[in-house]
XYZ file of C-alpha atoms in Angstrom:
564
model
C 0.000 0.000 0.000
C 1.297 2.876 -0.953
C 0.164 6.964 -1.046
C -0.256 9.371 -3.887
C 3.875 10.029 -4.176
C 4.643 6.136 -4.207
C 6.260 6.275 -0.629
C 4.926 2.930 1.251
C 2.203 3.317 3.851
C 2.298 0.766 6.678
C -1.283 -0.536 6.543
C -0.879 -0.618 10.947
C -1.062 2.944 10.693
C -4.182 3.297 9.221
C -7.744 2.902 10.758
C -8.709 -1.058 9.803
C -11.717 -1.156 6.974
C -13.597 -4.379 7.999
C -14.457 -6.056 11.407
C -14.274 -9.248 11.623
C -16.039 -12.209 13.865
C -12.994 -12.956 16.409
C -15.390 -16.300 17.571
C -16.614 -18.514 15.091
C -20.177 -19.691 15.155
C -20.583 -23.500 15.664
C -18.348 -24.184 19.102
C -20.160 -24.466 22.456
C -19.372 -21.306 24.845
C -20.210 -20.575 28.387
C -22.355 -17.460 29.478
C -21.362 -16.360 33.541
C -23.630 -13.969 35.156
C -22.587 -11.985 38.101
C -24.136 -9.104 40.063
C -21.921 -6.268 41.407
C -21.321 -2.505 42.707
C -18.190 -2.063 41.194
C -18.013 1.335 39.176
C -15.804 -0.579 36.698
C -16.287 -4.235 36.905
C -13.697 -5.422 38.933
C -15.906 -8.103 40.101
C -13.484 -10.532 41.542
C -11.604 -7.820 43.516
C -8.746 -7.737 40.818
C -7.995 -3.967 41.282
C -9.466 -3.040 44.679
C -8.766 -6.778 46.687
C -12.590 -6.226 47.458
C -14.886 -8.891 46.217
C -17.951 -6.441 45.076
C -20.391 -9.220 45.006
C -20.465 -9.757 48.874
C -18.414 -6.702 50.521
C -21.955 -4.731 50.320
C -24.218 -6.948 51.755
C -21.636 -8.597 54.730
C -20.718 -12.291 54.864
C -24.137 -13.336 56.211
C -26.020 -12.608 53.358
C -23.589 -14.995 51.253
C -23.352 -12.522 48.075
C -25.166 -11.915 45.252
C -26.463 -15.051 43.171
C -24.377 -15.416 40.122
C -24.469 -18.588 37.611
C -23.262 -20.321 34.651
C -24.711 -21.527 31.286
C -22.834 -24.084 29.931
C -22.748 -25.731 26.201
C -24.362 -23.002 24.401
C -24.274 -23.686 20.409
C -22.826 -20.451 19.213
C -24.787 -19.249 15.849
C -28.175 -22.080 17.056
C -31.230 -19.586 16.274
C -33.332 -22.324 18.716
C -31.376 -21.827 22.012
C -32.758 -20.207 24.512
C -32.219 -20.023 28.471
C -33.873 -18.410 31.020
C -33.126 -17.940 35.154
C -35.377 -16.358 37.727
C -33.501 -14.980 40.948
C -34.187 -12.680 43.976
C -31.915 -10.299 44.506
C -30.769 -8.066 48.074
C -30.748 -5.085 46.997
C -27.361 -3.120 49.574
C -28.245 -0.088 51.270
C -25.335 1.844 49.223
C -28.110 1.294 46.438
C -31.116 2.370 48.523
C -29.217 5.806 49.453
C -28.227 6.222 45.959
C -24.456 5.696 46.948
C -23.998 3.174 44.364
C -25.374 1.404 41.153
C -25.802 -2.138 40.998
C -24.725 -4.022 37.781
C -24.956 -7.275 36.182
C -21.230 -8.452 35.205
C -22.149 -10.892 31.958
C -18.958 -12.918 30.599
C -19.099 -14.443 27.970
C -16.057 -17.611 27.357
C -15.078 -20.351 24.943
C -12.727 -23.091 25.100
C -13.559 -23.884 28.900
C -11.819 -20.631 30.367
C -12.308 -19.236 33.755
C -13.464 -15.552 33.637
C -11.662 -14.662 36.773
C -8.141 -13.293 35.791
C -6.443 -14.155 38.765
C -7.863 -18.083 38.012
C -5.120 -20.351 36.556
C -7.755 -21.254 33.498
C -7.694 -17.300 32.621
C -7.254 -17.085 28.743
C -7.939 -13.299 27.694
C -8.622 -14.104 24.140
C -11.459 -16.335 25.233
C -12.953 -14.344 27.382
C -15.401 -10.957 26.653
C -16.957 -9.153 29.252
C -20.081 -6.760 29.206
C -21.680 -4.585 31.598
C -25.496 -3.604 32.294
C -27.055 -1.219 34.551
C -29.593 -2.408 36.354
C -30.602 0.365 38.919
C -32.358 3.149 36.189
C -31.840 6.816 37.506
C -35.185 9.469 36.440
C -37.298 11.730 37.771
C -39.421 10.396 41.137
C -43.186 10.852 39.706
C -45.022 13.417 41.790
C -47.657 11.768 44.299
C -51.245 13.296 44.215
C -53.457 12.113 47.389
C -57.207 11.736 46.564
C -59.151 12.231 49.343
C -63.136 12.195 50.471
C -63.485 15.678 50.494
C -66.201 15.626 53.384
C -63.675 13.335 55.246
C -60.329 13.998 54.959
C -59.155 10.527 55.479
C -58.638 7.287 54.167
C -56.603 8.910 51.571
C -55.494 7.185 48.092
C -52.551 7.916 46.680
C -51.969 7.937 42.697
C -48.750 8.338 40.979
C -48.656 10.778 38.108
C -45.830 11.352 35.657
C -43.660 14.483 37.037
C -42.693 17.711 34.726
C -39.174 18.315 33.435
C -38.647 20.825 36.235
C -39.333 18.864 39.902
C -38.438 15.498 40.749
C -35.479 14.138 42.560
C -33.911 11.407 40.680
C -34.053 7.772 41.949
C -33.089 4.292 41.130
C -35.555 2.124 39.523
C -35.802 -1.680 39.017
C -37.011 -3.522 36.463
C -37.574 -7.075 36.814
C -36.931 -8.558 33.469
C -32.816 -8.473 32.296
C -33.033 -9.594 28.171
C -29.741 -10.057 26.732
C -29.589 -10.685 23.180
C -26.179 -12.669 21.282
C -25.682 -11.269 18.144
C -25.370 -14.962 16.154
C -24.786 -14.447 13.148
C -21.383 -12.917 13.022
C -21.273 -10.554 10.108
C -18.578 -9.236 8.413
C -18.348 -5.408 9.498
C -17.682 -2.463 7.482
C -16.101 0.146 10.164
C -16.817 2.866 8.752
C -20.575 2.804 8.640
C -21.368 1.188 11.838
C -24.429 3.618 13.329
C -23.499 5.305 16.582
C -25.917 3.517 18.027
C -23.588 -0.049 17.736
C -20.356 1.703 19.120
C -21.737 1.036 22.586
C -21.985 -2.740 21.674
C -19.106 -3.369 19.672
C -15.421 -4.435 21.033
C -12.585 -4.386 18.754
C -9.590 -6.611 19.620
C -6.967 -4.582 18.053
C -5.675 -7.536 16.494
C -5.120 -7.611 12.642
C -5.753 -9.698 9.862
C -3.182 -10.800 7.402
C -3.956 -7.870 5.113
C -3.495 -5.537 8.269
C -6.661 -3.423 7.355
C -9.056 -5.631 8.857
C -9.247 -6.027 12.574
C -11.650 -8.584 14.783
C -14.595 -7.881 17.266
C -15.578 -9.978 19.946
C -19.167 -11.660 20.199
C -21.673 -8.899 20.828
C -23.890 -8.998 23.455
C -26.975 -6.695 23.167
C -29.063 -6.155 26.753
C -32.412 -5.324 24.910
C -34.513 -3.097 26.876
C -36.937 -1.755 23.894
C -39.952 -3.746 25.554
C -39.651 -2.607 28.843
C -42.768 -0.420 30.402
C -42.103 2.091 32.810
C -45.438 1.151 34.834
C -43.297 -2.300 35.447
C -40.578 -0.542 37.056
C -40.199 -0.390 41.233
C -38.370 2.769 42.753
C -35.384 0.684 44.778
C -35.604 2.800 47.566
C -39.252 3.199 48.916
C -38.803 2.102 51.795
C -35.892 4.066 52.372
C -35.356 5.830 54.989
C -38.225 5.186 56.887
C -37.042 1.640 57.541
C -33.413 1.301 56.710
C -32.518 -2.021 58.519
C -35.076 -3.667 56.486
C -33.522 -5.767 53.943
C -34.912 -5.231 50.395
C -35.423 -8.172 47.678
C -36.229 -7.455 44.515
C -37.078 -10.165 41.796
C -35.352 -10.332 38.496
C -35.837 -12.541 35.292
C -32.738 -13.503 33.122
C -33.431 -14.345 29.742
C -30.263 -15.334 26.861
C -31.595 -15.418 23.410
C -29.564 -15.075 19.689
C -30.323 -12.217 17.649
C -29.526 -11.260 14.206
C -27.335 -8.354 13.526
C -30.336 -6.274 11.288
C -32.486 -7.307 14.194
C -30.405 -5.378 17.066
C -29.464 -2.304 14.377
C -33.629 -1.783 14.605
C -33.905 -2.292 18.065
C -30.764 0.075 18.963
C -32.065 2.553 16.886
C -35.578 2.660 17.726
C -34.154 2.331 22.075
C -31.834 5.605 20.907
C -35.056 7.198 19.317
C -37.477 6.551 21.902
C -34.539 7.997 24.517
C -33.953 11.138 22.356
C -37.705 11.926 22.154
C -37.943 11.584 26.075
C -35.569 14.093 26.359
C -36.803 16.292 24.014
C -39.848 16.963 26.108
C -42.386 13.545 24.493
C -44.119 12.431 27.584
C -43.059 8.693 28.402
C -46.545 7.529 29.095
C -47.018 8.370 25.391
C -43.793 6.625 24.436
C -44.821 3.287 26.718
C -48.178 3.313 24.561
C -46.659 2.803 21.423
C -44.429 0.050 23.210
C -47.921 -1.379 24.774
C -49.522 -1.548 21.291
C -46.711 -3.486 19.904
C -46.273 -5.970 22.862
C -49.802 -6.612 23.598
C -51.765 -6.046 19.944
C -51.885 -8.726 17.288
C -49.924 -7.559 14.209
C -52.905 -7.856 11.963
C -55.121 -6.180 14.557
C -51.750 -3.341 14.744
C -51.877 -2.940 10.725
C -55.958 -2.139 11.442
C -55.474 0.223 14.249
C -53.170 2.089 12.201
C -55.552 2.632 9.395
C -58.178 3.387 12.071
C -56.008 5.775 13.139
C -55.729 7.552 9.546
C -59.205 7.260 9.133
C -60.122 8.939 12.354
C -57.737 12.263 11.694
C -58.975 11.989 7.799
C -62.901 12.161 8.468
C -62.700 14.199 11.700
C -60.581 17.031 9.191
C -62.878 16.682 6.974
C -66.277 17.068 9.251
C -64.289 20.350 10.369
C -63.327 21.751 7.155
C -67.362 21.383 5.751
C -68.458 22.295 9.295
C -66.535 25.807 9.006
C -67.413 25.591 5.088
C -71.379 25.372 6.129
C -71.216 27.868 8.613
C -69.096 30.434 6.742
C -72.098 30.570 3.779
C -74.899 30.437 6.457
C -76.571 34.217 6.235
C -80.046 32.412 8.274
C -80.214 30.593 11.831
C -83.614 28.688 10.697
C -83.358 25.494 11.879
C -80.289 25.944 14.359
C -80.599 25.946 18.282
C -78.238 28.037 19.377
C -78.426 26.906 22.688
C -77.212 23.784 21.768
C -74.501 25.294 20.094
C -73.628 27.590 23.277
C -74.157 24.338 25.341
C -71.518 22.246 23.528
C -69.264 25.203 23.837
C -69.117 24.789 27.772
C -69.415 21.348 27.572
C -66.214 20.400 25.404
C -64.437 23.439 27.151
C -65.508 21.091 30.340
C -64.303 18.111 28.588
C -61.159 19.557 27.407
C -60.175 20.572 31.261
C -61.026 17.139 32.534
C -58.203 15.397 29.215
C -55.723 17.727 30.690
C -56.678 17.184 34.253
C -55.888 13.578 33.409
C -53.158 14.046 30.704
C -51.304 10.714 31.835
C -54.138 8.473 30.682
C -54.506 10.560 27.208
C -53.320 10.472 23.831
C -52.514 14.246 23.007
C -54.142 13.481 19.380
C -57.592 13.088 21.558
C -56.353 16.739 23.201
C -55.916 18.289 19.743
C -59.295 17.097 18.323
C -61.323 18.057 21.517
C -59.934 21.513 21.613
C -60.741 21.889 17.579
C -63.924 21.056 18.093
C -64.340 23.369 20.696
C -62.998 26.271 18.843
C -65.272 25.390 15.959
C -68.001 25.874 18.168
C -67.587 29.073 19.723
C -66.669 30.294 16.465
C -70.347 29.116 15.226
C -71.614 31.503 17.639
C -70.366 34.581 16.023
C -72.422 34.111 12.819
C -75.722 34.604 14.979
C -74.988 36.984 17.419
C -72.325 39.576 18.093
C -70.757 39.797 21.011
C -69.210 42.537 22.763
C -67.943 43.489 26.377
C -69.343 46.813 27.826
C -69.772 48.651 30.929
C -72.420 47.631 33.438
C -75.161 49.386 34.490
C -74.499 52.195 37.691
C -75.012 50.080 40.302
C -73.815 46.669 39.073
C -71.649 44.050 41.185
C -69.048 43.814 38.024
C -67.817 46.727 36.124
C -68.003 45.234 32.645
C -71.088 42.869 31.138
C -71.071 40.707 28.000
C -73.515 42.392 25.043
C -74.923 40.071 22.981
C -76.794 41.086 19.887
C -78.736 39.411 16.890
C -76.771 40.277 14.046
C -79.911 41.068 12.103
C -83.693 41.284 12.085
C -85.131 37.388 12.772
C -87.424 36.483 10.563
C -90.996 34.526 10.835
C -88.658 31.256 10.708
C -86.113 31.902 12.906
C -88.353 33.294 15.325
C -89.959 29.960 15.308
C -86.753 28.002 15.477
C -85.847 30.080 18.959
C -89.443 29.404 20.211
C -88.797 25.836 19.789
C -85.369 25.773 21.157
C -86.412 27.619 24.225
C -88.932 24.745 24.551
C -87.003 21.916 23.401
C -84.385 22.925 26.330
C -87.126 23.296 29.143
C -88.086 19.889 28.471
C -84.245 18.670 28.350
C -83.939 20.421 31.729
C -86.553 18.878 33.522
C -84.458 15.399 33.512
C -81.179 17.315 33.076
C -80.852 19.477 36.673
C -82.450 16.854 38.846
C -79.517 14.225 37.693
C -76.519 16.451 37.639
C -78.354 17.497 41.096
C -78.106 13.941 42.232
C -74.786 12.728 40.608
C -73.434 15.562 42.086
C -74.304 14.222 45.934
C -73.243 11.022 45.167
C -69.680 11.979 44.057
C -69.568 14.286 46.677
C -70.068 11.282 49.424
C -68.811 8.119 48.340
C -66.233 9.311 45.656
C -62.474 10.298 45.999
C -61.099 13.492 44.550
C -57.637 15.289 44.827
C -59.437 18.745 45.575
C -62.445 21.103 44.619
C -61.004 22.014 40.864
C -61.074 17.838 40.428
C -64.237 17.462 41.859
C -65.989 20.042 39.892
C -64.259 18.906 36.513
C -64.373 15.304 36.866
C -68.324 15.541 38.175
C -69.156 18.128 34.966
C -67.166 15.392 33.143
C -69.095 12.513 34.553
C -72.394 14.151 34.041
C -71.613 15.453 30.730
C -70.372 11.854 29.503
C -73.645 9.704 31.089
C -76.049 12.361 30.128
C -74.373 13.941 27.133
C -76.881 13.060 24.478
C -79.273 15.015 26.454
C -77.346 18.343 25.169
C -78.139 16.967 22.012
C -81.657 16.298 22.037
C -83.057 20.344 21.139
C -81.836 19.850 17.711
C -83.549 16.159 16.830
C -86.864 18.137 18.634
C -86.220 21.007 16.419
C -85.695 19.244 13.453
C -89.496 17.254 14.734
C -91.135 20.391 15.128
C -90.067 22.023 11.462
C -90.233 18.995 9.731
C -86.811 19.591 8.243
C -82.986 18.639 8.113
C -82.542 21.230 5.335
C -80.608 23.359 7.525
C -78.140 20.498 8.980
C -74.786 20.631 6.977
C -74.825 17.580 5.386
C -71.552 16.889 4.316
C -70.355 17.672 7.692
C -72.977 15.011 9.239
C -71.480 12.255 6.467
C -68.260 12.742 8.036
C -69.004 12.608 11.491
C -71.343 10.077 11.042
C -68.015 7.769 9.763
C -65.898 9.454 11.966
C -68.275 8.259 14.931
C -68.153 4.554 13.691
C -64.592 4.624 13.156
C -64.649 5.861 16.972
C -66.376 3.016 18.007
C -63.372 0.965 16.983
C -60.747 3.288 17.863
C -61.944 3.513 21.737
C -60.670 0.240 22.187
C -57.303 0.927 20.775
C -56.220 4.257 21.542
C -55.588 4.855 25.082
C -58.092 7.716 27.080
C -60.275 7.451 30.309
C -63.096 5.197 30.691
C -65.772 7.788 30.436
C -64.396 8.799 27.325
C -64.165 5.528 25.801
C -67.933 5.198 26.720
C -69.102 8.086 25.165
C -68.099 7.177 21.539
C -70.799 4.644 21.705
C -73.197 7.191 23.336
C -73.041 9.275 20.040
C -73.924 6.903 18.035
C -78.118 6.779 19.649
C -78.048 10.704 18.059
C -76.960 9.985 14.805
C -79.468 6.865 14.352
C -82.330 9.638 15.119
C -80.762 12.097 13.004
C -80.124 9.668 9.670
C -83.874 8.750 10.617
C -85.188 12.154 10.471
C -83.489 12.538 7.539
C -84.851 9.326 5.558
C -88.686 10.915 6.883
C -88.113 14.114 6.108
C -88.166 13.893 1.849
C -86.557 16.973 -0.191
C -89.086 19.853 -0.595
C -88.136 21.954 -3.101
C -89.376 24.405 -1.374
C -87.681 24.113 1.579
C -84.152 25.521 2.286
C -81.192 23.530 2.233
C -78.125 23.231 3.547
C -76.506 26.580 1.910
C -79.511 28.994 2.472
C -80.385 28.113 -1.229
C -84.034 27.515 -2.422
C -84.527 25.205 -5.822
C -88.213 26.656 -6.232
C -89.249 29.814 -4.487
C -93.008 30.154 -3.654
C -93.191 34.027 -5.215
C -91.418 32.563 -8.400
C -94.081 29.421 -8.673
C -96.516 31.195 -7.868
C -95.728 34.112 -10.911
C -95.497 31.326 -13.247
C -99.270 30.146 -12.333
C -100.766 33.368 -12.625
C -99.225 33.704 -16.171
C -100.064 30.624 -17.294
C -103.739 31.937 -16.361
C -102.934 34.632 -18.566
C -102.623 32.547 -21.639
């Protein structure tokens, strides 16, 4: 080898190109697993004299458990092991003094990992390291309390904020690590970061000299793990420090293909990054839930469920604002319903948030669109306007609210029969949010006032919610018309609403919210029955103030007929 002058170029000097397997697949190795507190793996007391697998925990408690796997087939897709131990967790641990590791070495040809054991052969023995205590943020503790009796006092943990939180070990009880068995040939120079942490290079070179050797990798995969599965280590700490702490811990050994750990490493990195970047992990753990616990098939359907939803739900807006935007008339409308479902998705909205661990933020996004949408409805009937009180008044300013024009025969009808539609909704309405109200109040926990009053508007709101609904079907009764419904926008909530009935098993949100998809769908049987009853008039108008055949007009065109 040689530069661009001629002048030879020791090969040595140069980074090596390939990687190459150091074991070959096919021999029988050994996996040992030991448990230490060593901050750099000196397990057998090498460096320090101080065997780390006993010196925390005294010679009573006899150590930490370690083991051996024997005769594993190097590059056999089949094998598998598995161990389940208990493990003491030391005090340095609990106090956050020290980390506790699992030491895995991995030999071949019958040699002892211990260096200072006769049967020590260093090119037949790899060693690799895993933290098992977890440092993050302690989750904040909410109490939920009977708020006539301040005892007896629940407590629920809730993920914590970027900016409080001590940071504590945590233990998870499953330890997954993955042989990489088919050995490939490596190209150095295009290795993703994510492998550096995985990959050991001998240093040794080839005959060429540009290709050096790697030792077997060992991959601890912790994609799958669930951070509702994880224990803080030090609970009990310090109330009760003398008590001794044992935690469980499954071992599994598995191969792996190389492509296979490149995803998982990736997608680990990814997840981590996003966490960081401010992506709530209970959001994070859901996606990890749906791929653990869902059926591929039934995965490939949620995802188009999924599209679906956002599609039609866009879509219902976008002809909703379209509708509304051409509407110059409020025949037909109650805009007391509208008003109505302004409060009650603003009361919906507050109750998401209140419980944003258990929501998806695309659930969030919709429910505030929607309620947006609404208010904005408002504004085409009335205008609105803040002014000074009256001399006298307990608040200096008042809300003005004005029709925007002269009501016609027809619309005066339409607010006759709203004001009537909701005094009959409100004779069943007030005496059950009366009564739920009570009954939260004495036999339900809350964490204070706000929560009560949100989560029993909630409650009501989700039981009772298609009585909100109800003045528009009786409206639509009483004028014998859907004419002034936007129609397009029904379509799309109509398949939005039967999409949701698949999508509230899949997507994660509170119960009550999950229930009310399939409340929905009793309003929009009535409605797509009113509108099969109700046959197109002509006469009537539709859905963009329009009319096809205008009584003046038809009625001209008699009279000159009579002419003839």
């Amino acid at each position: 080898m040689a530069d661009s002058t001629g002048i030879p170029i020791d090969p040595m000097t140069l980074p090596p190109v390939h990687g190459l397997p150091a074991w070959s697949t096919g021999q029988n190795i050994s996996m040992h697993i030991y448990f230490s507190t060593s901050p750099i793996g000196d397990v057998f007391g090498v460096v320090n004299r101080k065997n780390w697998g006993q010196a925390e925990l005294g010679p009573e408690a006899g150590g930490f458990p370690h083991w051996t796997w024997n005769d594993i087939p190097f590059g056999d897709w089949n094998e598998e092991r598995r161990e389940d131990v208990t493990i003491e967790i030391p005090q340095a641990v609990r106090r956050n003094l020290s980390s506790l590791w699992a030491d895995v070495f991995l030999t071949k040809d019958g040699a002892n990992p211990n260096p200072t054991s006769p049967g020590f052969i260093p090119g037949s023995v790899h060693h690799v390291r895993k933290l098992l205590t977890r440092y993050r943020k302690k989750p904040k503790t909410r109490k939920e309390h009977n708020l006539l009796i301040s005892k007896n006092e629940t407590v629920v943990e809730e993920e914590e904020d970027d900016q409080s939180g001590l940071i504590v070990p945590y233990w998870h009880p499953n330890l997954t690590l993955a042989l990489i068995s088919d050995s490939p040939v490596l190209n150095l120079r295009q290795i993703a970061p994510v492998i550096h942490p995985h990959l050991s290079i001998t240093g040794e070179r080839d005959e060429s000299k540009t290709n050096t050797f790697y030792m077997p990798m060992i991959f601890p995969n912790d994609f799958w793990h669930l951070r509702e599965h994880e224990v803080e280590i030090n609970a009990t700490y310090p109330q009760d420090p003398n008590e001794k702490l044992f935690l469980p811990l499954s071992v599994t050994f598995q191969p792996m293909s190389y492509m296979k750990m490149q995803v998982y490493a990736s997608m680990t990195h990814g997840f981590e990054e996003a966490a960081k970047n401010g992506q709530a992990a209970g959001e994070l753990d859901e996606i990890k839930r749906m791929l653990v616990e869902t059926n591929p098939w039934f995965l490939a359907l949620t995802a188009t469920v999924s599209i679906l939803h956002m599609v039609f739900e866009m879509l219902a807006f976008k002809n909703d604002v379209a509708h509304w935007r051409k509407k110059d008339q409020m025949v037909g409308v109650s805009l007391r319903t509208i008003a109505t479902n302004v409060i009650v998705q603003f009361i919906i909205l507050l109750y998401l948030l209140d419980n944003n661990a258990d929501t998806s933020w695309m659930i969030v996004f919709g429910q505030g669109m929607g309620m947006v949408i609404e208010a904005w409805k408002i504004t085409k009937a009335v205008d609105i306007s803040v002014i000074r009180s009256p001399p006298g008044s307990t608040l200096p300013y008042k809300l003005d609210i004005k029709d925007k024009h002269v009501l016609t025969e027809d619309e005066i009808k339409t607010q006759e029969y709203d004001k009537e539609a909701f005094r009959y909704v409100s004779y069943a309405g007030i005496p059950l949010l009366g009564g739920y109200t009570i009954y939260s109040l004495l036999y339900e926990s809350h964490r204070g006032w706000y929560s009560f009053v949100i989560s029993t508007l909630t409650s009501f709101v989700y039981m009772f919610g298609f009585v909100q609904l109800v003045p528009q079907l009786i409206i639509n009764w009483r004028l014998k018309s859907v004419a002034h419904m936007p129609m397009k926008a029904m379509i799309y909530k109509t398949l939005s609403t039967v999409v949701d009935d698949f999508f509230a098993f899949c997507i994660r949100m509170p119960w009550l919210h999950r229930l009310a998809c399939f409340r929905d769908d009793v309003v929009f049987l009535i409605f797509l029955y009113q509108r099969w009853i109700y046959r197109v008039d002509t006469k009537r108008v539709n859905e963009y103030g329009q009319v096809a055949e205008p009584e003046e007009k038809t009625a001209q065109g008699e009279e000159s007929k009579k002419d003839k």
